[in-house]
Amino acid sequence: MGLISEVLLLPFAPVRGSAWAIRQVVQEAERIYYDPATIRAELGRLEEQLEAGEVTEEEFDRLEDDLLDRLEIASRRSAGTGNGTTP
């Protein structure tokens, strides 16, 4: 039965391969997005933008909150508690 099902499902092999590739890309994007070093660098750039007058206080506060939320999620992910976004 295994050989027959493999032969019948052979036309779907490209779809299975594409799904695997997409999962790999998403996992790598999430790893980079939640990387604490990346988030800290973005916080530094944001502070520089505030000092240079490129962003307002309100924009700074909103963006800083978003980055700090990402940093909190990143620390939970590294601690193994997760937030339900990845298995």
Coordinates of C-alpha atoms in Angstrom, one line a residue:
M1 CA 0.0 0.0 0.0
G2 CA 2.9 2.4 0.7
L3 CA 4.3 2.1 -2.8
I4 CA 0.9 2.7 -4.4
S5 CA 0.2 5.8 -2.3
E6 CA 3.7 7.2 -3.1
V7 CA 3.1 6.7 -6.8
L8 CA -0.4 8.3 -6.6
L9 CA 0.9 11.3 -4.6
L10 CA 4.0 11.8 -6.8
P11 CA 2.3 14.7 -8.8
F12 CA 2.0 16.6 -5.5
A13 CA 5.7 16.4 -4.7
P14 CA 6.4 19.9 -5.9
V15 CA 3.7 21.3 -3.7
R16 CA 5.1 19.5 -0.6
G17 CA 8.5 20.8 -1.5
S18 CA 7.3 24.3 -1.9
A19 CA 5.5 24.1 1.5
W20 CA 8.7 23.0 3.1
A21 CA 10.6 25.8 1.6
I22 CA 8.0 28.4 2.7
R23 CA 8.1 27.0 6.2
Q24 CA 11.9 27.4 6.2
V25 CA 11.8 31.0 5.0
V26 CA 9.1 31.9 7.6
Q27 CA 11.2 30.3 10.4
E28 CA 14.3 32.2 9.4
A29 CA 12.4 35.5 9.1
E30 CA 10.9 35.0 12.6
R31 CA 14.4 34.2 14.0
I32 CA 15.8 37.4 12.6
Y33 CA 12.7 39.5 13.6
Y34 CA 12.9 38.3 17.2
D35 CA 16.7 38.4 17.5
P36 CA 17.5 40.4 20.6
A37 CA 20.6 42.0 19.0
T38 CA 18.6 43.1 16.0
I39 CA 15.9 44.6 18.3
R40 CA 18.5 46.4 20.4
A41 CA 20.1 47.9 17.3
E42 CA 16.7 49.1 16.1
L43 CA 16.2 50.7 19.5
G44 CA 19.5 52.5 19.2
R45 CA 18.7 53.7 15.7
L46 CA 15.3 54.9 16.9
E47 CA 16.9 56.9 19.7
E48 CA 19.3 58.5 17.2
Q49 CA 16.3 59.4 15.0
L50 CA 14.6 61.1 17.9
E51 CA 17.7 63.1 18.8
A52 CA 18.1 64.1 15.2
G53 CA 14.5 65.2 15.1
E54 CA 13.5 62.7 12.4
V55 CA 10.7 61.3 14.5
T56 CA 8.4 62.9 17.0
E57 CA 8.0 62.0 20.7
E58 CA 4.7 60.3 19.9
E59 CA 6.2 58.3 17.1
F60 CA 9.2 57.4 19.2
D61 CA 7.0 56.2 22.1
R62 CA 4.8 54.0 19.8
L63 CA 7.8 52.5 17.9
E64 CA 9.7 52.0 21.2
D65 CA 6.7 50.1 22.7
D66 CA 6.6 47.9 19.6
L67 CA 10.3 47.1 19.8
L68 CA 10.1 46.4 23.6
D69 CA 7.1 44.1 23.0
R70 CA 9.2 42.2 20.4
L71 CA 12.1 42.0 22.9
E72 CA 9.8 40.6 25.5
I73 CA 8.5 38.0 23.1
A74 CA 12.1 37.2 22.1
S75 CA 13.1 36.7 25.8
R76 CA 10.1 34.4 26.3
R77 CA 11.0 32.4 23.2
S78 CA 14.6 31.9 24.3
A79 CA 13.4 30.9 27.8
G80 CA 11.3 28.2 26.2
T81 CA 7.9 29.5 27.2
G82 CA 6.9 30.8 23.8
N83 CA 4.0 32.9 22.8
G84 CA 2.2 30.6 20.5
T85 CA 3.6 32.0 17.2
T86 CA 6.0 29.1 16.6
P87 CA 6.0 25.4 17.5

